[in-house]
Coordinates of C-alpha atoms and ligand atoms in Angstrom, one line a residue:
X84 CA 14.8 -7.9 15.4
X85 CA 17.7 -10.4 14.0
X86 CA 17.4 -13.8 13.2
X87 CA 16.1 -15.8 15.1
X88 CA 14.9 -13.4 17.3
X89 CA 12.7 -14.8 20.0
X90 CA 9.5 -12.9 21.0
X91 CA 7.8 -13.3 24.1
X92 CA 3.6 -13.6 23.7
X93 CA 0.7 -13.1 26.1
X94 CA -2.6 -14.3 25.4
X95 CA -5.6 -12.6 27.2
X96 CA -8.5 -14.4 26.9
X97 CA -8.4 -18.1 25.8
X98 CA -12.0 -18.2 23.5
X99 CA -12.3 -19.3 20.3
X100 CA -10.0 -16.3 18.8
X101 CA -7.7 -17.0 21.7
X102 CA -6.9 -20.4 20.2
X103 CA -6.5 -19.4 17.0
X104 CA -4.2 -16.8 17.6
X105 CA -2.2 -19.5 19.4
X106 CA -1.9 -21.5 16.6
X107 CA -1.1 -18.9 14.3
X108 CA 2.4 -17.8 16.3
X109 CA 2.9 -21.2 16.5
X110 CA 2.6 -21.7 12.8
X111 CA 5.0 -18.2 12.2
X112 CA 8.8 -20.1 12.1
X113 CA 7.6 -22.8 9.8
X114 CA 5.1 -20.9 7.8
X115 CA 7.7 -18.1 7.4
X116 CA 11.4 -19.2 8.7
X117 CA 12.2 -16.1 6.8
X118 CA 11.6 -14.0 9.2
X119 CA 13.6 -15.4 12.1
X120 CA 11.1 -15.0 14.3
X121 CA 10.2 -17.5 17.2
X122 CA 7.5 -16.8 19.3
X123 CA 7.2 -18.3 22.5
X124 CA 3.9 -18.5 24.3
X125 CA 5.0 -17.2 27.8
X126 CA 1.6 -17.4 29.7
X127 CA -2.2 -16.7 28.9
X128 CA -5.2 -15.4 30.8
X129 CA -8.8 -16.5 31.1
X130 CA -10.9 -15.8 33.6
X131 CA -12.4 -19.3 32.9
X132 CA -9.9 -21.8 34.9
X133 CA -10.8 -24.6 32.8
X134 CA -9.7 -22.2 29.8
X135 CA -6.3 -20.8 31.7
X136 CA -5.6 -25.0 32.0
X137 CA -6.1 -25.4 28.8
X138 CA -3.8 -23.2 27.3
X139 CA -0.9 -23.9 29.6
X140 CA -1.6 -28.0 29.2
X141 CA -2.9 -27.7 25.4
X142 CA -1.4 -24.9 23.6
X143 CA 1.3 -25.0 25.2
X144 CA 1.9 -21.6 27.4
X145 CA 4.3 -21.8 29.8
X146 CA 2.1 -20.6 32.4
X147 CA -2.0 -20.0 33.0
X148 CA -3.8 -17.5 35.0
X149 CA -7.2 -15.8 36.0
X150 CA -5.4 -12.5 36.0
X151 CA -5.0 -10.5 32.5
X152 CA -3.0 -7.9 34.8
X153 CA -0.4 -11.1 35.2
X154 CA -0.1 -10.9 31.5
X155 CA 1.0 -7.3 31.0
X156 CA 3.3 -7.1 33.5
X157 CA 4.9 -10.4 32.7
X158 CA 8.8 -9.2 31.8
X159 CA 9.1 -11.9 29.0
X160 CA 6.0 -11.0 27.3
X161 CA 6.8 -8.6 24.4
X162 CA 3.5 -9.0 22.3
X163 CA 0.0 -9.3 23.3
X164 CA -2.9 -11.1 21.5
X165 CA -6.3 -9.5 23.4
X166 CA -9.0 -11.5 22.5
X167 CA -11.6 -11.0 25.6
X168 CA -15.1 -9.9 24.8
X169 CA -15.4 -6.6 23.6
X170 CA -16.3 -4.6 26.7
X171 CA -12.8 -5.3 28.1
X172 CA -11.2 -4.5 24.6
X173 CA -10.5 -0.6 25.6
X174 CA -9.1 -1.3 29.5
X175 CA -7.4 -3.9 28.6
X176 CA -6.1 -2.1 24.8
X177 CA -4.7 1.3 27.2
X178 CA -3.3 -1.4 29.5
X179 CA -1.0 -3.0 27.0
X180 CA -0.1 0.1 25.7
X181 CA 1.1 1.6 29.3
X182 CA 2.7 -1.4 29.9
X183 CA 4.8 -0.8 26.6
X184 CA 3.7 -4.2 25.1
X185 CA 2.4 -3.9 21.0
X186 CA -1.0 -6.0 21.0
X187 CA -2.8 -7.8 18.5
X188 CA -6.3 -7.1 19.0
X189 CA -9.9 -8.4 18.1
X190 CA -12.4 -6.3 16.2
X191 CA -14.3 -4.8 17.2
X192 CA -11.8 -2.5 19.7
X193 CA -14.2 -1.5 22.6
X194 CA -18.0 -0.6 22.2
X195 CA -18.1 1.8 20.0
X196 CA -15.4 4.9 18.1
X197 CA -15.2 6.2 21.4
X198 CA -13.6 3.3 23.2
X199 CA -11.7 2.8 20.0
X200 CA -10.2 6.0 19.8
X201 CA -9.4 5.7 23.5
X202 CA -7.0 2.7 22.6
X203 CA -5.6 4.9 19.7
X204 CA -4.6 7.5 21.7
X205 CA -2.8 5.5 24.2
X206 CA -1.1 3.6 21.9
X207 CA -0.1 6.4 19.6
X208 CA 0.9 7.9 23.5
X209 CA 3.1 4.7 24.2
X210 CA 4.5 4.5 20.0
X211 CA 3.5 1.0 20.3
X212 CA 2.4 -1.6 17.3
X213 CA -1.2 -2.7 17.0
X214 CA -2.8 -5.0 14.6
X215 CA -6.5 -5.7 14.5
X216 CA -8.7 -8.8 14.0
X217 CA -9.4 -7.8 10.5
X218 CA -8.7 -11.4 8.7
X219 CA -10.6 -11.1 5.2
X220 CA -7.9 -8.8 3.9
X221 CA -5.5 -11.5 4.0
X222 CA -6.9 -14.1 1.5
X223 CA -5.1 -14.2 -1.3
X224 CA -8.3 -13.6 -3.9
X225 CA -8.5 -10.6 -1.9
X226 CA -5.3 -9.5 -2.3
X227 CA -5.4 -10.1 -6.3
X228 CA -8.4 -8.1 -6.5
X229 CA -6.7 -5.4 -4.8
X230 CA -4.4 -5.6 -7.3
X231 CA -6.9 -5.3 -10.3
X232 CA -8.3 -2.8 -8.7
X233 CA -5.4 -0.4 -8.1
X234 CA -3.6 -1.5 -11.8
X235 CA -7.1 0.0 -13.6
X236 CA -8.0 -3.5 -14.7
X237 CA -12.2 -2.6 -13.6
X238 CA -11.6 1.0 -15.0
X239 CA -13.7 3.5 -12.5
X240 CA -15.1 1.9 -9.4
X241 CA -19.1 2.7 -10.3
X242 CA -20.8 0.6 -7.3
X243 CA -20.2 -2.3 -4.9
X244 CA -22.3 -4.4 -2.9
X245 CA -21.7 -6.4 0.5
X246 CA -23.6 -8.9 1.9
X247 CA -21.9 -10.4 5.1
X248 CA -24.4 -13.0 6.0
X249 CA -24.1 -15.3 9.0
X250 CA -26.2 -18.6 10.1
X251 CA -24.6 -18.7 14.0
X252 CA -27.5 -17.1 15.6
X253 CA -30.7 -18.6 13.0
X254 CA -31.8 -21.0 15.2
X255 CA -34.5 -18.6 17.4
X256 CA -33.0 -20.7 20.4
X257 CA -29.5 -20.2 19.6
X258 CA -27.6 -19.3 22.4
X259 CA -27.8 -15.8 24.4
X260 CA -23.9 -14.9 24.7
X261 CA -21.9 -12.1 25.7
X262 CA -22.4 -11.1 21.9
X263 CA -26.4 -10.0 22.1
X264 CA -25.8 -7.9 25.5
X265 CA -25.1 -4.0 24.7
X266 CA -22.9 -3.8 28.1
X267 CA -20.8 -6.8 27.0
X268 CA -20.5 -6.6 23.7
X269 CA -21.8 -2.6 22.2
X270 CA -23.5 -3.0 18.8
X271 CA -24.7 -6.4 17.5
X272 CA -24.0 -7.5 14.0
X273 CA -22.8 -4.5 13.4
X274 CA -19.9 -4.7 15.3
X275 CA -19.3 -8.4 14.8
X276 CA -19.8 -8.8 11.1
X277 CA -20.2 -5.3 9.4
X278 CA -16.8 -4.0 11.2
X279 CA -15.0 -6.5 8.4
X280 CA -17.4 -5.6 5.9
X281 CA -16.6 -2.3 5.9
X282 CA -12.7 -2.9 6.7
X283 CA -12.6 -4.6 3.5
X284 CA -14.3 -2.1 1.8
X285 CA -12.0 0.9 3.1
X286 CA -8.9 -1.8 2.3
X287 CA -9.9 -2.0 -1.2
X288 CA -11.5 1.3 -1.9
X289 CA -10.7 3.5 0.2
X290 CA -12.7 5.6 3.0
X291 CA -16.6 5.6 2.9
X292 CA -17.9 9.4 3.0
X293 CA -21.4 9.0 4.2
X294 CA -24.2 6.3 4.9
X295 CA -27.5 5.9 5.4
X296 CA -28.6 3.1 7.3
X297 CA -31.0 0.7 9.2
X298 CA -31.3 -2.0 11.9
X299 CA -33.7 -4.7 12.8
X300 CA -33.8 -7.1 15.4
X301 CA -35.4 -10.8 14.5
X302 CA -35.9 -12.7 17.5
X303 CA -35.8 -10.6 20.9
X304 CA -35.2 -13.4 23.7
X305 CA -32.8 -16.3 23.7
X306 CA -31.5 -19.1 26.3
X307 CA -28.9 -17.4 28.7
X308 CA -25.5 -18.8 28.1
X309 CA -22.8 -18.2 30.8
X310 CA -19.4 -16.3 29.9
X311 CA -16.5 -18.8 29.2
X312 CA -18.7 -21.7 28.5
X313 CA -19.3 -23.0 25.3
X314 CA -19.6 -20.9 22.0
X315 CA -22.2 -18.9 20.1
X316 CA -22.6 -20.9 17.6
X317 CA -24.4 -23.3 20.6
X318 CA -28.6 -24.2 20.8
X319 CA -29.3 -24.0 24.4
X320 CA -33.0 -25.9 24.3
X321 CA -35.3 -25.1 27.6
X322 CA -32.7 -22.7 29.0
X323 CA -33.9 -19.4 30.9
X324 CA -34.8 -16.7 28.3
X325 CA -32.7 -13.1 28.5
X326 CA -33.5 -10.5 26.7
X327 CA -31.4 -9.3 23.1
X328 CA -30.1 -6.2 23.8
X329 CA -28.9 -5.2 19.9
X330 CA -29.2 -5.9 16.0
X331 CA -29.4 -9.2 14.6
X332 CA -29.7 -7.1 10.7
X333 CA -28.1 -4.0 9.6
X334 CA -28.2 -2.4 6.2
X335 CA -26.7 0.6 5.2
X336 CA -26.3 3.2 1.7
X337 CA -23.1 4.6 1.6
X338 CA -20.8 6.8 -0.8
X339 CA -16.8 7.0 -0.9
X340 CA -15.0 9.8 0.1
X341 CA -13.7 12.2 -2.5
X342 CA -10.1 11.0 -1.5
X343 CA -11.0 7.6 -1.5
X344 CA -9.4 5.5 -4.4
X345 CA -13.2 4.3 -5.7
X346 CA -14.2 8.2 -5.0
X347 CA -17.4 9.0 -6.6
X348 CA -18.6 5.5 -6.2
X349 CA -21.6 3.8 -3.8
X350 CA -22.4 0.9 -2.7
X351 CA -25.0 -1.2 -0.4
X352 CA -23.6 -3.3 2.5
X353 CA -25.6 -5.2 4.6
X354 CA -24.6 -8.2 7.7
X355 CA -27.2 -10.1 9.7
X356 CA -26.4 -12.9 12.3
X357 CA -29.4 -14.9 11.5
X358 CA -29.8 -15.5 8.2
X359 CA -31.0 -18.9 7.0
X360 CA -28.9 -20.6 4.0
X361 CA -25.6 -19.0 4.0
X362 CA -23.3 -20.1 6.7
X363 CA -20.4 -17.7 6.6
X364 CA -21.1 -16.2 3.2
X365 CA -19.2 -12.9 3.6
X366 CA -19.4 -11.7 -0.1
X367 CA -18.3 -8.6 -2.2
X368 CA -19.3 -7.5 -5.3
X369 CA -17.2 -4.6 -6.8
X370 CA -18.4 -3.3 -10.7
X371 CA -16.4 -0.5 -12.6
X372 CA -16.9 1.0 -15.8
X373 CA -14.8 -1.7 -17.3
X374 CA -15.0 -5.0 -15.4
X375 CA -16.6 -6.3 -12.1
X376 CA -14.9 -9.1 -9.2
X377 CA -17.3 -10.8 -6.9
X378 CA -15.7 -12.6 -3.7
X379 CA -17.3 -14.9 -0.9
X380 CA -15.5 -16.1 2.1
X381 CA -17.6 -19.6 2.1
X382 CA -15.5 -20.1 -1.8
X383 CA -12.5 -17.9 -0.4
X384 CA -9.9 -19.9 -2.7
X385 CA -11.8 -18.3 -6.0
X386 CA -13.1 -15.3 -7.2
X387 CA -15.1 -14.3 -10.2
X388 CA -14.2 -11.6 -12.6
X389 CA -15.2 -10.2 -15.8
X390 CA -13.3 -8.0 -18.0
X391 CA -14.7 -6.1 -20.8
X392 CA -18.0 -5.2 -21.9
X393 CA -17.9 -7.1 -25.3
X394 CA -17.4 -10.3 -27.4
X395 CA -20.1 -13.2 -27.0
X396 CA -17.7 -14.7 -24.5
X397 CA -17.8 -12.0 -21.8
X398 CA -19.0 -12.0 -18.2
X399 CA -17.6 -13.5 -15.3
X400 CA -14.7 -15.6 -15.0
X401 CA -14.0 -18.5 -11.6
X402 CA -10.6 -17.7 -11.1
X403 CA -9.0 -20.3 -8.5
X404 CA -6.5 -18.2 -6.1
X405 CA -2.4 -19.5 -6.3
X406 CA 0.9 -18.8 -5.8
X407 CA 1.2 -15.8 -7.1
X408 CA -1.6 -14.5 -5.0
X409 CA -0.7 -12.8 -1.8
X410 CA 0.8 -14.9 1.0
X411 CA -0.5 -18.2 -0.5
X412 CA 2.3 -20.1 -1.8
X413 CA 3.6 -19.9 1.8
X414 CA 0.9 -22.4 2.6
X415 CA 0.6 -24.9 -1.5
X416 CA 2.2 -25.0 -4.2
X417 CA -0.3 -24.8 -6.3
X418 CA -4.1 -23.8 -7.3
X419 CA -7.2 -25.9 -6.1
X420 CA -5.9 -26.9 -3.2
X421 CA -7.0 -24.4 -0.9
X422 CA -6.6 -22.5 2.3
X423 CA -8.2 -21.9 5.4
X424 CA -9.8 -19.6 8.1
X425 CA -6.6 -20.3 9.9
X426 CA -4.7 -19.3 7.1
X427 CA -5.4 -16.2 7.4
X428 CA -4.6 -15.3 11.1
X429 CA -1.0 -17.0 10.0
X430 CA -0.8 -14.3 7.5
X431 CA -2.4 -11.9 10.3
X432 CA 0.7 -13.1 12.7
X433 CA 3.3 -12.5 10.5
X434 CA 1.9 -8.9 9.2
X435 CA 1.9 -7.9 13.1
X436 CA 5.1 -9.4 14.0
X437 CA 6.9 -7.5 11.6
X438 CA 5.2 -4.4 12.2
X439 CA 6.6 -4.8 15.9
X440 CA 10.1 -5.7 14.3
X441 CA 9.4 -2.5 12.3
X442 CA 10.3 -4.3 8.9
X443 CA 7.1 -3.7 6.9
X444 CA 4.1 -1.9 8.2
X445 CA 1.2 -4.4 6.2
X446 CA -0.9 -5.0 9.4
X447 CA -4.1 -3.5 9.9
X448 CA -3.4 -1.0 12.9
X449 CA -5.6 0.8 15.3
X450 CA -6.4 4.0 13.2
X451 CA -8.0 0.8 10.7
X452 CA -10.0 -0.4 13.6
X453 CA -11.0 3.7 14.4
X454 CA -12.4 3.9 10.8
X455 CA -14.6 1.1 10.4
X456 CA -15.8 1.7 14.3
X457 CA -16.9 5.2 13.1
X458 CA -19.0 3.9 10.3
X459 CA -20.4 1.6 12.3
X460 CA -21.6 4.0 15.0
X461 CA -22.8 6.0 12.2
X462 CA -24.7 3.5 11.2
X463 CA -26.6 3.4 14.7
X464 CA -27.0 7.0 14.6
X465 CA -28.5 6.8 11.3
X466 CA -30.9 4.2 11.9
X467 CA -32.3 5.8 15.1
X468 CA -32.3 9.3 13.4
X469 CA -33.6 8.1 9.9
X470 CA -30.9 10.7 8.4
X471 CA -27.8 10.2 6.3
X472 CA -24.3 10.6 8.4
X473 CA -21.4 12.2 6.9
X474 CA -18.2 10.6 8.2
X475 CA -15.2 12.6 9.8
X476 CA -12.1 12.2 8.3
X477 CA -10.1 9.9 9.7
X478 CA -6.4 8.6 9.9
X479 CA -7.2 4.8 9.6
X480 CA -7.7 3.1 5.5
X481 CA -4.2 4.0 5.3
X482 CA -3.9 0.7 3.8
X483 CA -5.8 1.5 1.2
X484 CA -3.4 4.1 -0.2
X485 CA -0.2 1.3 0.0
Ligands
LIG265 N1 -11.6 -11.9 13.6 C1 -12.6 -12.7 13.6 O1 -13.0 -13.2 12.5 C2 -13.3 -13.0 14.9 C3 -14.1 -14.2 15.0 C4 -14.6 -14.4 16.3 C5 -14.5 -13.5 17.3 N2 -13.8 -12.3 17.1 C6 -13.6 -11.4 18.2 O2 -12.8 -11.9 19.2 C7 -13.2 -11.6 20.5 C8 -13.4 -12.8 21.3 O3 -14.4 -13.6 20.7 P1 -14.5 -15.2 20.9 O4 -15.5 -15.7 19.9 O5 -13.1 -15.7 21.0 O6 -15.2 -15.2 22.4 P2 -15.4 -16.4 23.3 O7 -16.6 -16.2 24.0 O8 -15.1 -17.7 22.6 O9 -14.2 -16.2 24.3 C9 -14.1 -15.2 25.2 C10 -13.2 -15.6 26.4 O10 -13.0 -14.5 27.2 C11 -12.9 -14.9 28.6 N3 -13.0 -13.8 29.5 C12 -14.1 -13.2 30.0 N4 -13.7 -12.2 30.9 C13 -12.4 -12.2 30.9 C14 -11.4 -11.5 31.7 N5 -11.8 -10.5 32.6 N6 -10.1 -11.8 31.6 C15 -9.7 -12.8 30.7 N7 -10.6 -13.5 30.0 C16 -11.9 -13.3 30.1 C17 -14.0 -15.9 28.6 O11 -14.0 -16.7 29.7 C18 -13.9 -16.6 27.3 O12 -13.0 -17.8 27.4 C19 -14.4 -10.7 20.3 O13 -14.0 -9.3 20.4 C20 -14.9 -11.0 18.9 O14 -15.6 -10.0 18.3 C21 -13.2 -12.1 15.9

């Protein structure tokens, strides 16, 4: 692309995700006029008509429809965001790629490794650009710990711990969306929060080997809530009970590959959907043989580290995140005055949009979204068959080795 090159977007699906990835192209020229990139929101696609109306009248796109197909064969539309529910993820993911449009694409991609790999292979078929949902590796505290950990600064990854705890579903009369029925959405938590758990783990450590793992499901029945109304973060009280059709809690044991930068290491990861206390504490702990980081999304302007193992003064550290970390002094100038969850799909934006300009390949891609789908299949398998899973090898985590 040259400067001020203007790039056509498509939205399918105009959700919660679908507006944020609105805002986040909108966000790209003045965020980063750098890049000389405009994009211009051509039309989006909702099956909802209040939601297709709202995008046109609110954020903005030129045109709405009911019609995703309107989308992909739209000849202005050069990108495509694809935020529908997951079951749509791998029809509409081959889709885009046969219509020769690069997409930017929510996690988790389909229902499962299988659907994922089947939008891998046709859009390694098509040689188009795909980035994924994966927003956690953007914050700048992450990026800086990424940094500590590839410079030596922890010494030998020993162990690491994830706890990716949600509050959205606690309340036992929260509501029963698309996200709680196995033909809709696949896997439960595991999909929804443990797919960016262990993204962030393969981002920063590398590839994990093999896990061992179990599921749980705390409350079975919930209030039916209709597709494209509301969000699931909604108490339905008194509404007609369905049935929950996967895991609220999953846990797993894992260890790293052998070619995986923390290789020799384990760790314990674990996500649930209906925890009570933590909102949206999304937290990593990583120790080495010479100092330890701990992260949480709820604090996600500050980390903690410690580094060294002597001297009355040692243990951890708050460390606020600033300019000099990742893509944050595009967004302050200076420390304590924070970003957001928004933020981060600005940073998400820009990564894709030059991966589709083919100026720097930082986005997470589909082979990323392959990886942490297989784990988390394993992770079912595991649980059902009580055994540990060793993992293929796979091309994603190729971030991991940048
Ligand atoms: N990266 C993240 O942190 C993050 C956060 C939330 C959701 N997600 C992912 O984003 C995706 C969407 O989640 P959401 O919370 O925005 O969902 P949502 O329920 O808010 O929105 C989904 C939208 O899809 C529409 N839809 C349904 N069928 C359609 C069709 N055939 N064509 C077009 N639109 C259709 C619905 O009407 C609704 O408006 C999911 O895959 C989810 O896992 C990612």
């Amino acid at each position: 692309m040259t400067k001020n090159t203007v790039v056509g977007v498509g939205l399918i699906s105009v959700g919660w995700m679908g507006k944020v990835h609105s805002r986040a192209y909108q966000a790209i020229p003045v965020v980063y006029p750098e890049l000389g990139i405009t994009p211009r929101l051509v039309i989006a696609a909702d099956t909802e008509p209040s939601r297709a109306d709202y995008a046109r009248d609110v954020l903005g796109y030129e045109q709405g429809t009911l019609d995703y197909h309107e989308v992909l064969a739209h000849p202005d539309v050069d990108v495509v965001s694809i935020c529908a529910p997951n079951f749509l993820h791998a029809e509409i993911g081959i889709a885009a790629a046969k219509a020769g449009k690069a997409f930017w694409i929510e996690k988790p991609v389909g229902r499962g490794v299988e659907e994922t790999r089947s939008v891998e292979a046709a859009a390694d078929a098509a040689g188009v650009a795909s980035s994924i949902g994966f927003n956690y590796r953007h914050a700048p505290a992450i990026e800086q710990i990424k940094s500590l950990i590839a410079d030596g600064s922890l010494g030998r990854i020993t162990n690491v711990r994830g706890t990716f705890f949600a509050d959205y579903s606690s309340e036992p009369n929260g509501a029963l969306s698309w996200r709680f029925n196995r033909s809709l959405a696949g896997s439960g938590v595991l999909g929804d929060l443990m797919g960016h758990l262990v993204d962030l783990i393969h981002y920063l450590g590398g590839p994990i080997g093999s896990i061992s793992a179990l599921t749980s499901t705390i409350h079975t029945k919930r209030p039916i809530q209709q597709m494209g109304t509301g969000t699931h973060f909604d108490v339905i009280e008194g509404g007609e009970l369905g049935d929950v059709e996967n895991e609220d809690y999953a846990a797993m044991l894992f260890r790293f590959a052998d070619s995986a930068i923390a290789a020799g290491a384990v760790g314990t990861l674990e996500a649930s959907r209906v925890a009570v206390g933590p909102r949206a504490s999304y937290n990593i702990e990583i120790y080495g043989t010479e100092g330890s980081v701990m992260w949480d999304f709820e604090r996600m302007n500050e980390f903690q580290v410690a580094i060294g193992r002597t001297g009355d003064l040692r243990g951890y550290k708050r460390v606020m995140a600033g300019p000099s970390f990742g893509d944050f002094a595009h967004f302050q100038p200076g420390s304590g005055t924070g970003m957001g969850f928004d933020d981060l799909k600005v940073v998400e934006a820009r990564k894709f949009l030059e991966a589709v300009a083919g100026t720097a390949h930082l986005n997470s891609n589909i082979h990323d979204a392959v990886a942490a789908a297989a784990v988390c299949d394993a992770a079912e398998q595991s649980a059902e068959s009580g055994q540990w899973v060793t993992l293929p090898a796979v091309l994603g985590v190729t971030a991991a080795l940048r």
